[in-house]
PDB file of C-alpha atoms in Angstrom:
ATOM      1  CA  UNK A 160     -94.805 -72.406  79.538  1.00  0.00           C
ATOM      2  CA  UNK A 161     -93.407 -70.047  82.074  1.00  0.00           C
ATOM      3  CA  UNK A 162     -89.609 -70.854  81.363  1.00  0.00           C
ATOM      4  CA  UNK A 163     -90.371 -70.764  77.524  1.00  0.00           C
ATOM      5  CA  UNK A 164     -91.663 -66.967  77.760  1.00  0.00           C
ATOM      6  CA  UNK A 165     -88.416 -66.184  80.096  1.00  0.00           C
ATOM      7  CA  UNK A 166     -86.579 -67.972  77.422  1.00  0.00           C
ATOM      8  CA  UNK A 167     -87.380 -65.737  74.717  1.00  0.00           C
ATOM      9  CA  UNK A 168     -88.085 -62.843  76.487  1.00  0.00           C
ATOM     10  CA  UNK A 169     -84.819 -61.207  76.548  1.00  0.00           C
ATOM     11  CA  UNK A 170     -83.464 -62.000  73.405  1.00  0.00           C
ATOM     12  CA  UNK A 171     -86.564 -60.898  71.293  1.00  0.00           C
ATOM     13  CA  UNK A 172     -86.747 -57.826  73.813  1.00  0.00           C
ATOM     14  CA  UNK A 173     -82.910 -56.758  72.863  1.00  0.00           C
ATOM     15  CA  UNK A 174     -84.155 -57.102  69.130  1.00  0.00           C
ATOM     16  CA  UNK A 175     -86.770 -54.947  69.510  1.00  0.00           C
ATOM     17  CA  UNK A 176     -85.330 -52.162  71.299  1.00  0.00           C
ATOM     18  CA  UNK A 177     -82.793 -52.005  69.079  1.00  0.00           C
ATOM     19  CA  UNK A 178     -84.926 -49.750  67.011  1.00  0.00           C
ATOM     20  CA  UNK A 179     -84.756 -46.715  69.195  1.00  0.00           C
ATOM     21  CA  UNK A 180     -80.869 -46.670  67.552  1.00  0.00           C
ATOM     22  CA  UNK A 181     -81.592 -46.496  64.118  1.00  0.00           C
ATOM     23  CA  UNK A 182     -84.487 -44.533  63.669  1.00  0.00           C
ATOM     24  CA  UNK A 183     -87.414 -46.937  62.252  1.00  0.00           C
ATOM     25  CA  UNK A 184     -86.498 -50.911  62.324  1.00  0.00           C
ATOM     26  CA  UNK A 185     -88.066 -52.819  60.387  1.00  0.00           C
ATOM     27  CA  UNK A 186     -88.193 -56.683  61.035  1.00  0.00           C
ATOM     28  CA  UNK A 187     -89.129 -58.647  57.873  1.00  0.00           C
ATOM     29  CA  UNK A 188     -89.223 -62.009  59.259  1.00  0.00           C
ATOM     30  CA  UNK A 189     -88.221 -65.055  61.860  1.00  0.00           C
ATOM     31  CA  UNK A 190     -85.807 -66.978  60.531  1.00  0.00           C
ATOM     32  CA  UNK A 191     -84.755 -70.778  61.754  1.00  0.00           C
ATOM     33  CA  UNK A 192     -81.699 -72.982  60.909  1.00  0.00           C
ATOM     34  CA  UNK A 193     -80.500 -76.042  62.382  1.00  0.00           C
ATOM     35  CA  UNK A 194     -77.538 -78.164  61.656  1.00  0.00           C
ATOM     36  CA  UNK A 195     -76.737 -82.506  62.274  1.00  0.00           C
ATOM     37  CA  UNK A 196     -74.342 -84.953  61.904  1.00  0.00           C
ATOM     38  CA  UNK A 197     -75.038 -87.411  59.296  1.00  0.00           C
ATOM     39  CA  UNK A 198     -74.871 -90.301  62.028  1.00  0.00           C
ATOM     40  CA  UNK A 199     -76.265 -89.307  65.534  1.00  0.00           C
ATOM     41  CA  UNK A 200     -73.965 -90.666  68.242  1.00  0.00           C
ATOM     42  CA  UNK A 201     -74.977 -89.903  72.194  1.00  0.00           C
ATOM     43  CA  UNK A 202     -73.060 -91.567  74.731  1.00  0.00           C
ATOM     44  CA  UNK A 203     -69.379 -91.877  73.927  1.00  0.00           C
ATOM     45  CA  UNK A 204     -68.503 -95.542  74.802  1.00  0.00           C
ATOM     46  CA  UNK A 205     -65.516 -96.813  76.779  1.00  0.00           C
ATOM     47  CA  UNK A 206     -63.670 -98.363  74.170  1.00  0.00           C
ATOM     48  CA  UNK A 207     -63.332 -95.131  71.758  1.00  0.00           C
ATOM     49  CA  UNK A 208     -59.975 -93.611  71.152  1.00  0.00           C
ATOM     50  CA  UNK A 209     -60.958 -90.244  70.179  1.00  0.00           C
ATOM     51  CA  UNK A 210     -63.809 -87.693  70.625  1.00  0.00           C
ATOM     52  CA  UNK A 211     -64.724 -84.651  69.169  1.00  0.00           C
ATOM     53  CA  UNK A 212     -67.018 -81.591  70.181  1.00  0.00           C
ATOM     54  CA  UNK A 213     -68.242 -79.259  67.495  1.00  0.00           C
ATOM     55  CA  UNK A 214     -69.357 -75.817  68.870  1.00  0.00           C
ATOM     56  CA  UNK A 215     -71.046 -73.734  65.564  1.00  0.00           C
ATOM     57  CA  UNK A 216     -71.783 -69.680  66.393  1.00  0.00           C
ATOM     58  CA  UNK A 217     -74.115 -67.095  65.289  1.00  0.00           C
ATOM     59  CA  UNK A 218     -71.726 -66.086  62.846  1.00  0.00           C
ATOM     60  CA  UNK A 219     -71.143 -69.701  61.395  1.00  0.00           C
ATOM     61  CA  UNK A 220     -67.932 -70.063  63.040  1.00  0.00           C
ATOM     62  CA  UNK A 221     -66.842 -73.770  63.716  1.00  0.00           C
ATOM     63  CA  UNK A 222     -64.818 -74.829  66.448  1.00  0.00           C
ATOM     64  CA  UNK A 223     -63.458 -78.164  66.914  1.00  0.00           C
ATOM     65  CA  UNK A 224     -62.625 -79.403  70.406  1.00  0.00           C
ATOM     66  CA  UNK A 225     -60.042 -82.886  70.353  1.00  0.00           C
ATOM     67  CA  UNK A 226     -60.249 -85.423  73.807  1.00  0.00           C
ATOM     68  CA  UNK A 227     -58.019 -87.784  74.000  1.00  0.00           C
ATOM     69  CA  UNK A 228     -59.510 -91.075  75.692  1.00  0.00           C
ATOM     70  CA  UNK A 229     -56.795 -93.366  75.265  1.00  0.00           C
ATOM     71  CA  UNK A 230     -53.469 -94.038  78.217  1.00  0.00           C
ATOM     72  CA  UNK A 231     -51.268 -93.080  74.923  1.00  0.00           C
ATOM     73  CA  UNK A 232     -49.489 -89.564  73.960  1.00  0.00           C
ATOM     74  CA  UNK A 233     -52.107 -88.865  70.489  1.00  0.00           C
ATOM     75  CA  UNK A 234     -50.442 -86.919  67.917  1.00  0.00           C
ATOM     76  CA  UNK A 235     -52.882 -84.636  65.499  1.00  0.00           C
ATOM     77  CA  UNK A 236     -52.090 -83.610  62.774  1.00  0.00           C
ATOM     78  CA  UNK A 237     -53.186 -80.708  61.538  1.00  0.00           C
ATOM     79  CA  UNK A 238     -51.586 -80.590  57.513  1.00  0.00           C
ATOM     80  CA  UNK A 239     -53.832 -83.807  57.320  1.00  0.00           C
ATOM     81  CA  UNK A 240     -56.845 -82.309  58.911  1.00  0.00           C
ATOM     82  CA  UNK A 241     -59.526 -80.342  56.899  1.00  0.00           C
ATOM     83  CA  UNK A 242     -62.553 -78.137  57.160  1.00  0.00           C
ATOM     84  CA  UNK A 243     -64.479 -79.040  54.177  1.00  0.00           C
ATOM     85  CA  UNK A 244     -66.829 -76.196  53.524  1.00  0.00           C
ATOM     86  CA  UNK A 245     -70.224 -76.094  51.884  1.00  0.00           C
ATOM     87  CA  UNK A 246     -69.196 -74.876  49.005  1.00  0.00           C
ATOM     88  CA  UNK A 247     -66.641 -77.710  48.527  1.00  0.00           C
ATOM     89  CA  UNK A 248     -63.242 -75.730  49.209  1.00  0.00           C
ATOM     90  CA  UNK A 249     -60.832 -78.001  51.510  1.00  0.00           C
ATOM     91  CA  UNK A 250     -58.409 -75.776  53.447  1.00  0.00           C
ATOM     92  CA  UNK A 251     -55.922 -77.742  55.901  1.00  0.00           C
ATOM     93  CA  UNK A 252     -55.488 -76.668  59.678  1.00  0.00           C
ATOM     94  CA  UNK A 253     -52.399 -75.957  59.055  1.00  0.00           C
ATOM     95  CA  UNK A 254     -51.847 -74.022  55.646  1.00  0.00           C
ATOM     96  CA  UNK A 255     -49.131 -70.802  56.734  1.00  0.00           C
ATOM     97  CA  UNK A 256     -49.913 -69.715  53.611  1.00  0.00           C
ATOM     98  CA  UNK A 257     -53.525 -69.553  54.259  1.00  0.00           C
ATOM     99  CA  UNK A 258     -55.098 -66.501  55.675  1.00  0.00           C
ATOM    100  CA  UNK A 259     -58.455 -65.532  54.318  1.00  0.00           C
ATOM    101  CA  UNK A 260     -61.417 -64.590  55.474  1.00  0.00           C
ATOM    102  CA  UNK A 261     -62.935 -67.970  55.781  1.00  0.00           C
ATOM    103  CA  UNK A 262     -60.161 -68.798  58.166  1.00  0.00           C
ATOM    104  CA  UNK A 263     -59.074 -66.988  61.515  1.00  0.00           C
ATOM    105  CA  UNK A 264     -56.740 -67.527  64.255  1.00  0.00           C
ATOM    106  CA  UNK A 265     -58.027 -68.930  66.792  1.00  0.00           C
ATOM    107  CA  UNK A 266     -56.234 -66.279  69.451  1.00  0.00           C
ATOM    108  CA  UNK A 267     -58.738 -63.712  67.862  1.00  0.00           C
ATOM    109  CA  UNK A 268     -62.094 -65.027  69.043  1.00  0.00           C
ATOM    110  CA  UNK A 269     -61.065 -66.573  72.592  1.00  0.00           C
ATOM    111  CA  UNK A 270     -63.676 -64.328  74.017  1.00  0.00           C
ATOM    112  CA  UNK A 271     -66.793 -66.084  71.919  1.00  0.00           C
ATOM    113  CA  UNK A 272     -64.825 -69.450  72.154  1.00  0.00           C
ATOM    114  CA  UNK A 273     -64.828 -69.589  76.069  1.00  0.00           C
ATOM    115  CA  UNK A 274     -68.706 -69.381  76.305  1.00  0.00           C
ATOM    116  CA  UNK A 275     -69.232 -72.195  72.945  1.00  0.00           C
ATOM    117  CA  UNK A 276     -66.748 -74.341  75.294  1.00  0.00           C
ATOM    118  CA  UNK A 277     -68.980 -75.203  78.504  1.00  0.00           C
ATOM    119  CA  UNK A 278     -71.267 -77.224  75.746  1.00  0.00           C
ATOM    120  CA  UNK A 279     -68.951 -79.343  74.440  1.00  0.00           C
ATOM    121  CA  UNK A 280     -66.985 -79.450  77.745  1.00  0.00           C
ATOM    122  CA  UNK A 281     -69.929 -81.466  78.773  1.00  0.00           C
ATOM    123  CA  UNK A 282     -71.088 -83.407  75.900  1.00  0.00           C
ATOM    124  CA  UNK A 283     -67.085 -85.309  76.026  1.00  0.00           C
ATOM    125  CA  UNK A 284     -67.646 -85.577  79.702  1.00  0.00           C
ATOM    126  CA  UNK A 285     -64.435 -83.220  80.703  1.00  0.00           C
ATOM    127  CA  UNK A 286     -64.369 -82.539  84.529  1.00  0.00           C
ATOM    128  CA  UNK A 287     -67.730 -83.444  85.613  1.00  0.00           C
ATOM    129  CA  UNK A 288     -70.788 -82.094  86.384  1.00  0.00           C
ATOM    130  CA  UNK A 289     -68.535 -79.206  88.320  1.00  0.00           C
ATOM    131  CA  UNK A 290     -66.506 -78.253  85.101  1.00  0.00           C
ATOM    132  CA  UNK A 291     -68.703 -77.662  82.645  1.00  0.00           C
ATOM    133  CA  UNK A 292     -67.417 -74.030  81.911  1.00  0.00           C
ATOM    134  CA  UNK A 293     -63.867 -74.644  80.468  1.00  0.00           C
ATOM    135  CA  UNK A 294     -62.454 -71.177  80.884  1.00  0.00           C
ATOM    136  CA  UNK A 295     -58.629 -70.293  80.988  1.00  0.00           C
ATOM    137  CA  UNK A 296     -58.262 -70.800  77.403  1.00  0.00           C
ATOM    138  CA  UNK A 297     -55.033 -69.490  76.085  1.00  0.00           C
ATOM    139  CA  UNK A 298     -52.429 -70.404  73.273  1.00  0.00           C
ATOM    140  CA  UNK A 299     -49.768 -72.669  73.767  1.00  0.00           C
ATOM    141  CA  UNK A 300     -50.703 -72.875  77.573  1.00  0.00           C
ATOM    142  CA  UNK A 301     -53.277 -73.538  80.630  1.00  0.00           C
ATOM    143  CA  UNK A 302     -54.276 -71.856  83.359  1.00  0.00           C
ATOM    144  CA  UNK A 303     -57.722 -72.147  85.552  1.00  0.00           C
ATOM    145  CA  UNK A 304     -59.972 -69.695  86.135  1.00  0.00           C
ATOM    146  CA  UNK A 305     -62.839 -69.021  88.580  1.00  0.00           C
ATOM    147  CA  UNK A 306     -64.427 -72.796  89.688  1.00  0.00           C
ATOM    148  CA  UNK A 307     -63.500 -74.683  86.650  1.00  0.00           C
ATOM    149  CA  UNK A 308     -61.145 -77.739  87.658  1.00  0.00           C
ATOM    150  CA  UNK A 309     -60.234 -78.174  83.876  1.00  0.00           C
ATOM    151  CA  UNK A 310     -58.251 -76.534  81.343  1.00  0.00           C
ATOM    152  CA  UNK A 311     -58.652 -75.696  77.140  1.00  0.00           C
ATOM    153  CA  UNK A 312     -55.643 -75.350  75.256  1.00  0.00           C
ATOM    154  CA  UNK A 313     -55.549 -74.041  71.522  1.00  0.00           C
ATOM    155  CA  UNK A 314     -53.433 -76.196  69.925  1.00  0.00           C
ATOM    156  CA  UNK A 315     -50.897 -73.698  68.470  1.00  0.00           C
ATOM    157  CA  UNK A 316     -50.464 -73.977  64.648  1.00  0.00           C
ATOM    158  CA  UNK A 317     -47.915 -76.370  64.145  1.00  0.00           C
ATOM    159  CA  UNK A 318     -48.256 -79.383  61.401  1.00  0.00           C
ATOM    160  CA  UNK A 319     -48.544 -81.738  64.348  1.00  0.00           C
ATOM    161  CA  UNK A 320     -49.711 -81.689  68.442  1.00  0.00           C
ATOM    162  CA  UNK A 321     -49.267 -84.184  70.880  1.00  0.00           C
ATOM    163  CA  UNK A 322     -52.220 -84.693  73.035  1.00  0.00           C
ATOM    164  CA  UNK A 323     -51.245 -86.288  76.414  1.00  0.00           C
ATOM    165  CA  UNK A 324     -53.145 -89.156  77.704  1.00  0.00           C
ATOM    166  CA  UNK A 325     -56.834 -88.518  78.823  1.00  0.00           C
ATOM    167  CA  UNK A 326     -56.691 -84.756  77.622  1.00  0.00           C
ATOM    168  CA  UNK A 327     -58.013 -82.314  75.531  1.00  0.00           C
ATOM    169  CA  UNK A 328     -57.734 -79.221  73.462  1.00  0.00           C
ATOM    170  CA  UNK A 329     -59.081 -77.159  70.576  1.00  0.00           C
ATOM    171  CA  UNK A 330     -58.202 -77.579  67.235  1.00  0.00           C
ATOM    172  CA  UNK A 331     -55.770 -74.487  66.049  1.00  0.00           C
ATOM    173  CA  UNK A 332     -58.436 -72.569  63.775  1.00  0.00           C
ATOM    174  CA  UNK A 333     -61.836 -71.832  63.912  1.00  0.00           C
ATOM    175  CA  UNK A 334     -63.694 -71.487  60.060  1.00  0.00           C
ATOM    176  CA  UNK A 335     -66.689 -69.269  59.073  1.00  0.00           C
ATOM    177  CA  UNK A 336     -69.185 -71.752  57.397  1.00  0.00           C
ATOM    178  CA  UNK A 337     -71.403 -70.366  54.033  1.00  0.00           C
ATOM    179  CA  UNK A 338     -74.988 -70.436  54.579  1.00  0.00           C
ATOM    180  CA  UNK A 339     -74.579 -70.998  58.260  1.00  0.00           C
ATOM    181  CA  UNK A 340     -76.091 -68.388  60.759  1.00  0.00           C
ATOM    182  CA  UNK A 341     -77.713 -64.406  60.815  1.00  0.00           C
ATOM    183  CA  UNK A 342     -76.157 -63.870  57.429  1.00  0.00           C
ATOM    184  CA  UNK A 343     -77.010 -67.259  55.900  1.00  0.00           C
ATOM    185  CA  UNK A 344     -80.225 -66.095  56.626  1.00  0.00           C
ATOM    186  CA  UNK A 345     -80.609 -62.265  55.921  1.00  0.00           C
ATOM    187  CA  UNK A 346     -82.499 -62.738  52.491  1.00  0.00           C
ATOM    188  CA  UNK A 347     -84.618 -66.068  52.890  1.00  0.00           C
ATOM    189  CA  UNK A 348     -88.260 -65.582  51.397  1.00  0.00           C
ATOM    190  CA  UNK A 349     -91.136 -67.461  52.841  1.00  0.00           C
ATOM    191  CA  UNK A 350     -89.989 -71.148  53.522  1.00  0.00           C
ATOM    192  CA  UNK A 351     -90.370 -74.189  55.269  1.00  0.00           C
ATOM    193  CA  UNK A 352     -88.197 -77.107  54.527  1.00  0.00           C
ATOM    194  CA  UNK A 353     -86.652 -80.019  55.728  1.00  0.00           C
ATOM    195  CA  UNK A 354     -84.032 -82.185  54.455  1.00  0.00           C
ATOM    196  CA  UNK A 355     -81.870 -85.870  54.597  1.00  0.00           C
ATOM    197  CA  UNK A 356     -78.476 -85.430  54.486  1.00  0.00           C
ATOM    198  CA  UNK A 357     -78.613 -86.652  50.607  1.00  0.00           C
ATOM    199  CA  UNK A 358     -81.126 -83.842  49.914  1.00  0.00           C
ATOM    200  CA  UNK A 359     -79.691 -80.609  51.821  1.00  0.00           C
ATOM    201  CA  UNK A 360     -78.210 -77.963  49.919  1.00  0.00           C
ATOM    202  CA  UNK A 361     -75.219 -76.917  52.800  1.00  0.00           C
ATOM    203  CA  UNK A 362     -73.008 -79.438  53.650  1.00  0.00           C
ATOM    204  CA  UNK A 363     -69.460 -79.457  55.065  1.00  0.00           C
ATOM    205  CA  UNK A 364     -67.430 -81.796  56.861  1.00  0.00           C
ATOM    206  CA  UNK A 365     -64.292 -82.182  59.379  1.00  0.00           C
ATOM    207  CA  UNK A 366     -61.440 -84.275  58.830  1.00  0.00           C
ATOM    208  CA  UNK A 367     -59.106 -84.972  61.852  1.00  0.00           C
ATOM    209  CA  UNK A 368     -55.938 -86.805  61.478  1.00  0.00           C
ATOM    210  CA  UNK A 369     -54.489 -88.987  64.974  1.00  0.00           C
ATOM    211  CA  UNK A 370     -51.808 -91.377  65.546  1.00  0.00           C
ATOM    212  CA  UNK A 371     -51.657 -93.520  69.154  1.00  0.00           C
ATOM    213  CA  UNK A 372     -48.514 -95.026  68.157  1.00  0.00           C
ATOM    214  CA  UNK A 373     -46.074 -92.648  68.058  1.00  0.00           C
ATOM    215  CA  UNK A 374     -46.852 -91.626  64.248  1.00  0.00           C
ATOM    216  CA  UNK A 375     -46.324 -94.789  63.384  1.00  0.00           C
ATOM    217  CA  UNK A 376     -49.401 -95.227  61.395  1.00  0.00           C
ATOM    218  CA  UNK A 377     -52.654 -92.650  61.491  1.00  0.00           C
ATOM    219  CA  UNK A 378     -56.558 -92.793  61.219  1.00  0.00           C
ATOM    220  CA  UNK A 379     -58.882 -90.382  60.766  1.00  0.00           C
ATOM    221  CA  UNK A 380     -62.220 -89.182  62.461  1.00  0.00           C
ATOM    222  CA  UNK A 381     -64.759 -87.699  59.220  1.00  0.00           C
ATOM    223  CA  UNK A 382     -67.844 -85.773  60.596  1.00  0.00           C
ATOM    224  CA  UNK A 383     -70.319 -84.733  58.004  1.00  0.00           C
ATOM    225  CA  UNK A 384     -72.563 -82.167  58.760  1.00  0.00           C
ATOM    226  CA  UNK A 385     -75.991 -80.941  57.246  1.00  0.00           C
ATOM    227  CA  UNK A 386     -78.598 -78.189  57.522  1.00  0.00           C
ATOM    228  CA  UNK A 387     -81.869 -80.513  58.632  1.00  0.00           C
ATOM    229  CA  UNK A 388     -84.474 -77.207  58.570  1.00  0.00           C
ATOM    230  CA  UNK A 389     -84.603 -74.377  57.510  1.00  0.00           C
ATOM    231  CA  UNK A 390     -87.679 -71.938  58.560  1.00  0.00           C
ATOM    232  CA  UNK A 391     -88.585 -68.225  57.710  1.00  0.00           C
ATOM    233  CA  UNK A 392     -91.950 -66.943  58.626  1.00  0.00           C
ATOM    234  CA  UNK A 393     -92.943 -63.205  57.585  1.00  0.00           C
ATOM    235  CA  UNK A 394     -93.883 -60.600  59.988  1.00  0.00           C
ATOM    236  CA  UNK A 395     -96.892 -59.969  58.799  1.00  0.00           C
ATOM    237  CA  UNK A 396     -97.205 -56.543  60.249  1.00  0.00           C
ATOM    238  CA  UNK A 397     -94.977 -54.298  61.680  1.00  0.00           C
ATOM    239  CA  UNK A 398     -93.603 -55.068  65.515  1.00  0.00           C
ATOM    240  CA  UNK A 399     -95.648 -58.025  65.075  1.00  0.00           C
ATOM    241  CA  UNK A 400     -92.243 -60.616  65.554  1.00  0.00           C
ATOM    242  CA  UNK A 401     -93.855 -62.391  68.447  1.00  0.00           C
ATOM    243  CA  UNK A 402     -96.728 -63.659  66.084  1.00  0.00           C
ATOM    244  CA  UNK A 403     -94.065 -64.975  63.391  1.00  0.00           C
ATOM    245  CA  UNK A 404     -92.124 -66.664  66.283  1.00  0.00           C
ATOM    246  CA  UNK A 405     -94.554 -68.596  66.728  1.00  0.00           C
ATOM    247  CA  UNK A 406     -95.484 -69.826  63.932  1.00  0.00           C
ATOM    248  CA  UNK A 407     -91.746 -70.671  63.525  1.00  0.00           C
ATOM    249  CA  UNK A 408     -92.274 -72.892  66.456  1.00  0.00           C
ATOM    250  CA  UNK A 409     -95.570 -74.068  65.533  1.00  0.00           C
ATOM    251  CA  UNK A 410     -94.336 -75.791  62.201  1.00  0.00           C
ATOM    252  CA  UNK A 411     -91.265 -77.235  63.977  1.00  0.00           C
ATOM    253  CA  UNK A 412     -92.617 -77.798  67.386  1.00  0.00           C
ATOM    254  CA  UNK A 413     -88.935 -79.722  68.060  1.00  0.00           C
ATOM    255  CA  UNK A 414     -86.853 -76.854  67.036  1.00  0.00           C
ATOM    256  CA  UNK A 415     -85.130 -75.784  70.454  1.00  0.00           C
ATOM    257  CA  UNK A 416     -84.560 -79.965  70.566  1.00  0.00           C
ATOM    258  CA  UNK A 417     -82.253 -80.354  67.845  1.00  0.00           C
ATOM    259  CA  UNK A 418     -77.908 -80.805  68.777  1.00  0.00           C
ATOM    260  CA  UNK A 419     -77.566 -77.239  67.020  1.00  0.00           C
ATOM    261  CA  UNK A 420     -80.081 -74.181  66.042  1.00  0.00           C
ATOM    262  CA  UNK A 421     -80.157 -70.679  65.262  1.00  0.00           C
ATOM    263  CA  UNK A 422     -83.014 -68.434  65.349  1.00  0.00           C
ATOM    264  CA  UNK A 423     -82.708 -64.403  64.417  1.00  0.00           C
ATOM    265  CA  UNK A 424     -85.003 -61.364  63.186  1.00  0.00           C
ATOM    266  CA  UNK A 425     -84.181 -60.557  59.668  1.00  0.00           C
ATOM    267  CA  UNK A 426     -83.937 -56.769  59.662  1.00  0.00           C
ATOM    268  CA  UNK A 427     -82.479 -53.432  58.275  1.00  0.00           C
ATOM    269  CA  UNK A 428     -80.311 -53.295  61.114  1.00  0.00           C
ATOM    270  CA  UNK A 429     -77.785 -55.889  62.458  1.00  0.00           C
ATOM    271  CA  UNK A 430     -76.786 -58.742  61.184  1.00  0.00           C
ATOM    272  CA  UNK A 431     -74.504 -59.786  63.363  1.00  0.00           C
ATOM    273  CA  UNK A 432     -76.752 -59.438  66.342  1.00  0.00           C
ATOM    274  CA  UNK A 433     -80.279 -59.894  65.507  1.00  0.00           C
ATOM    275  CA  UNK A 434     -80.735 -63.771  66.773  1.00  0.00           C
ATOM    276  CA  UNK A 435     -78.570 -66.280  68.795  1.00  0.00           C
ATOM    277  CA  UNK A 436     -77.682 -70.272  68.073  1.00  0.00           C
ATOM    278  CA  UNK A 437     -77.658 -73.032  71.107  1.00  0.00           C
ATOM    279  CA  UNK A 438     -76.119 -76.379  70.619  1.00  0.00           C
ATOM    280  CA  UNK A 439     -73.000 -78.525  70.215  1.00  0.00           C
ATOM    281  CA  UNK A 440     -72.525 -81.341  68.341  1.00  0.00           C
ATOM    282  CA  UNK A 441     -70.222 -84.488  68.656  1.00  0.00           C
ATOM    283  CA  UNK A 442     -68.764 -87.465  67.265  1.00  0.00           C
ATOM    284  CA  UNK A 443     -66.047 -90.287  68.286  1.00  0.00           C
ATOM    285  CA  UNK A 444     -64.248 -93.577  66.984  1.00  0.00           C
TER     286      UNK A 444
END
C-alpha cells in the first residue's frame, strides 16, 4: 500500500498544482485506457526468427522496435510494412510522399523515444538485466551512452534495411494512433467497459515485412492491437480526483497489470500533460 500511494503521488500532485497556472482548474474526471495484442505471447522462444517491441505514448504515438534473432543478415522492408490505423487508413513505412500529421520522423521525438525504449529493451531480452535503458539512439548510427552496453538505431527511411545477425533497431517512423491516449480521452462521459478484440471499437495493426535469405523470398510478422477497457469516473466534486481514482481502480482492480495503460485527469487545461501511460507490448514468429 505504501509503494501504491508513492506511485501516484507525484503524478496526481503535478496535476493538481497545475491549477495555480491557469487561474481555476477544473478536473471533470479520471479517465483509463488500456491496449492488447489479440494473441498474448510472453517468453520469446529459441526457435523464433523475429521479435518485435511495441512502445505506445501518452500522445498515442507507436513505436516499433525490430530484433533480429536469427545468425542471418534480415532485410526489412519498409514499402511492405504498414501501420494500420483505427480508423482503417494503411500508410507504408516508407511513403516519401507521405508527410501528415499522423506520421512523423522519427529524428523528431528521439527525446520521448529513448525513455519508451528501456521497456521494450527488456521485454526482447537486449543486453541483459544491465542494459535495460537503450540510450544513444541516433539516425543512421550508434553510439553508447552512460552504462548501457547496447545500442538503438532508427532505421533511416529507405524502402529496405538490413539488420545484422542478433541485432536490433527501430522501425523508421513512429504514428499517432486515433482514440489512443489524453486526447482519446478528453470528452468520455461516465463509462465502464470492456471489450474482446471482435467487440472493441479502436483497432489497428502492424505489418512488418523480413527476408533471411537475401530477399529471396519474404514473410511477414501481423500484430493486431485492441483497446481491452476503457474507464472514466466523474469527479464528483471539485479537487476531489483522489476519490474518482479510486474508483477507477476499484472497478478494474488489474488496471496497472495490463502490457499497456494510460490513466489522465480530464481537464480545462492540458491535454497533453494531464496523465501518463506504462507498458510495452510484444510479439514474435
Amino acid at each position: 500500500m505504501k509503494q501504491f500511494k508513492i506511485f501516484w503521488c507525484l503524478p496526481l500532485s503535478i496535476i493538481l498544482l497545475s491549477c495555480s497556472t491557469v487561474g481555476k482548474l477544473v478536473t471533470n474526471a479520471v479517465a483509463y485506457q488500456s491496449v492488447r495484442t489479440e494473441q498474448y505471447k510472453a517468453d520469446i522462444p529459441d526457435d523464433a526468427t523475429i521479435a518485435v517491441g511495441y512502445s505506445i505514448g501518452y500522445d498515442g504515438s507507436l513505436i516499433a522496435i525490430v530484433r533480429n534473432l536469427t545468425d542471418q543478415i534480415m532485410i526489412i522492408d519498409q514499402t511492405k510494412s504498414f501501420f494500420v490505423n483505427s480508423d482503417g487508413l494503411s500508410t507504408s513505412y516508407y511513403d516519401p510522399t507521405v508527410r501528415t500529421t499522423s506520421s512523423t520522423d522519427i529524428q523528431s521525438n528521439t527525446g520521448g523515444a529513448s525513455v519508451n525504449l528501456g521497456a521494450i529493451g527488456g521485454a526482447l531480452g537486449i543486453g541483459g538485466p544491465l542494459s535495460g535503458i537503450l540510450s544513444g539512439i541516433n539516425v543512421g548510427g550508434s553510439n553508447t551512452v552512460g552504462t548501457s552496453t547496447t545500442n538503438t538505431t532508427y532505421f533511416a527511411d529507405l524502402p529496405q534495411i538490413s539488420l545484422a545477425p542478433k541485432s536490433h533497431g527501430a522501425m523508421s517512423k513512429t504514428f499517432i494512433i486515433s482514440g489512443i491516449g489524453g486526447h482519446g480521452m478528453s470528452d468520455l462521459g461516465p463509462m465502464n467497459s470492456t471489450y474482446t478484440p471482435q467487440s472493441s471499437n479502436c483497432k489497428f495493426s502492424v505489418c512488418i515485412s523480413y527476408s533471411v535469405d537475401g530477399g529471396n523470398s519474404f514473410e511477414k510478422i501481423v500484430t493486431p492491437f485492441y483497446v481491452n477497457a476503457l474507464i472514466a469516473c466523474p469527479v464528483k466534486r471539485h479537487g476531489q480526483v483522489n476519490e474518482a481514482l479510486r474508483e477507477v481502480l476499484t472497478i478494474k482492480p488489474d488496471a496497472l497489470g495490463e502490457s499497456w495503460w494510460t490513466i489522465c485527469a480530464v481537464n480545462n487545461y492540458d491535454l497533453d500533460n494531464n496523465g501518463f501511460s506504462r507498458g510495452f507490448l510484444t510479439d514474435y514468429k
